[in-house]
Amino acid sequence: MSRRVTCLVALFTLAMLALALALRLNRPLHREEVRPRGLGFRIDVNTADPATLSLLPGIGPKLGQAMVEHRSSIGPFTKPEDLDIVPRIGPLTVHSIRPFIRFK
């Protein structure tokens, strides 16, 4: 009988691990988990949509939208310092996103 109990405990443990894994895989991703990590992944700030721009460090959906609106009204960005003109983007934000952006 103890072998049967051991098998049931093992089966229950495996079922709980499978359930935990399934729940982990089905949860929505957080922005921090999908940010570029310096692996050659760069976002073109002149063609990206607000959702893509919001993946950059310190850039949320509203700031991404502001970047797109500024780009549409003024024209394309040519260098990182051009982003400093967008309202609510300052030198620290430009510095933090510099490794993750490119300009076409």
Short mmCIF file of C-alpha atoms in Angstrom, two decimals:
data_model
loop_
_atom_site.label_atom_id
_atom_site.label_comp_id
_atom_site.label_asym_id
_atom_site.label_seq_id
_atom_site.Cartn_x
_atom_site.Cartn_y
_atom_site.Cartn_z
CA MET A 1 0.00 0.00 0.00
CA SER A 2 2.87 2.45 0.64
CA ARG A 3 4.02 2.03 -2.97
CA ARG A 4 0.52 3.02 -4.12
CA VAL A 5 0.57 6.12 -1.89
CA THR A 6 4.02 7.05 -3.21
CA CYS A 7 2.79 6.73 -6.79
CA LEU A 8 -0.27 8.87 -6.06
CA VAL A 9 1.86 11.57 -4.40
CA ALA A 10 4.25 11.55 -7.36
CA LEU A 11 1.36 11.76 -9.82
CA PHE A 12 -0.25 14.61 -7.86
CA THR A 13 3.09 16.48 -7.77
CA LEU A 14 3.56 16.10 -11.53
CA ALA A 15 0.01 17.30 -12.14
CA MET A 16 0.60 20.39 -10.00
CA LEU A 17 3.87 21.15 -11.82
CA ALA A 18 2.12 20.77 -15.17
CA LEU A 19 -0.65 23.10 -14.04
CA ALA A 20 1.84 25.69 -12.77
CA LEU A 21 3.72 25.57 -16.07
CA ALA A 22 0.52 25.90 -18.08
CA LEU A 23 -0.57 28.91 -16.05
CA ARG A 24 2.87 30.52 -16.43
CA LEU A 25 2.80 30.06 -20.21
CA ASN A 26 -0.73 31.43 -20.60
CA ARG A 27 -0.23 34.67 -18.69
CA PRO A 28 0.22 37.94 -20.60
CA LEU A 29 3.73 39.24 -21.02
CA HIS A 30 4.79 42.31 -19.09
CA ARG A 31 6.57 45.08 -20.97
CA GLU A 32 9.74 44.45 -18.97
CA GLU A 33 9.91 40.92 -20.37
CA VAL A 34 9.85 41.99 -24.02
CA ARG A 35 12.20 44.92 -23.93
CA PRO A 36 15.22 44.84 -26.22
CA ARG A 37 18.22 43.65 -24.24
CA GLY A 38 21.13 44.83 -26.38
CA LEU A 39 21.30 41.75 -28.58
CA GLY A 40 21.42 43.71 -31.82
CA PHE A 41 17.71 44.52 -31.53
CA ARG A 42 17.18 48.13 -32.58
CA ILE A 43 13.98 50.01 -33.25
CA ASP A 44 13.81 52.46 -36.15
CA VAL A 45 12.23 55.51 -34.54
CA ASN A 46 11.15 56.85 -37.94
CA THR A 47 9.02 53.85 -38.91
CA ALA A 48 7.95 52.29 -35.60
CA ASP A 49 4.38 52.54 -34.34
CA PRO A 50 3.57 53.72 -30.78
CA ALA A 51 3.29 50.16 -29.45
CA THR A 52 6.76 49.28 -30.72
CA LEU A 53 8.24 52.52 -29.41
CA SER A 54 6.76 51.76 -25.99
CA LEU A 55 9.13 48.79 -25.74
CA LEU A 56 12.02 51.23 -25.30
CA PRO A 57 13.20 51.91 -21.73
CA GLY A 58 11.31 54.85 -20.23
CA ILE A 59 8.91 55.13 -23.18
CA GLY A 60 5.29 54.21 -22.50
CA PRO A 61 2.30 54.16 -24.84
CA LYS A 62 1.57 57.88 -24.47
CA LEU A 63 5.18 58.90 -25.05
CA GLY A 64 5.37 56.53 -28.03
CA GLN A 65 2.29 58.24 -29.45
CA ALA A 66 3.87 61.66 -28.83
CA MET A 67 6.97 60.55 -30.74
CA VAL A 68 4.87 59.43 -33.71
CA GLU A 69 2.84 62.66 -33.69
CA HIS A 70 6.01 64.77 -33.51
CA ARG A 71 7.57 62.76 -36.34
CA SER A 72 4.43 63.22 -38.46
CA SER A 73 4.26 66.97 -37.94
CA ILE A 74 7.96 67.94 -37.96
CA GLY A 75 9.57 65.20 -40.02
CA PRO A 76 11.89 62.26 -39.43
CA PHE A 77 14.43 62.12 -36.63
CA THR A 78 18.04 62.09 -37.85
CA LYS A 79 19.99 61.63 -34.60
CA PRO A 80 19.25 60.70 -30.98
CA GLU A 81 19.38 64.32 -29.84
CA ASP A 82 16.40 65.09 -32.10
CA LEU A 83 14.23 63.08 -29.70
CA ASP A 84 14.94 65.63 -26.97
CA ILE A 85 12.55 68.00 -28.77
CA VAL A 86 9.57 65.68 -28.15
CA PRO A 87 7.67 66.85 -25.05
CA ARG A 88 8.46 64.77 -21.94
CA ILE A 89 11.64 63.29 -23.45
CA GLY A 90 14.77 64.67 -21.88
CA PRO A 91 18.50 63.97 -22.07
CA LEU A 92 18.29 61.06 -19.59
CA THR A 93 15.62 59.30 -21.64
CA VAL A 94 17.61 59.86 -24.84
CA HIS A 95 20.68 58.42 -23.12
CA SER A 96 18.79 55.33 -21.92
CA ILE A 97 17.25 54.51 -25.30
CA ARG A 98 20.32 55.32 -27.43
CA PRO A 99 21.58 51.67 -27.57
CA PHE A 100 18.18 50.44 -28.77
CA ILE A 101 17.32 52.89 -31.56
CA ARG A 102 18.33 53.47 -35.15
CA PHE A 103 17.50 55.97 -37.89
CA LYS A 104 16.74 55.11 -41.52
#
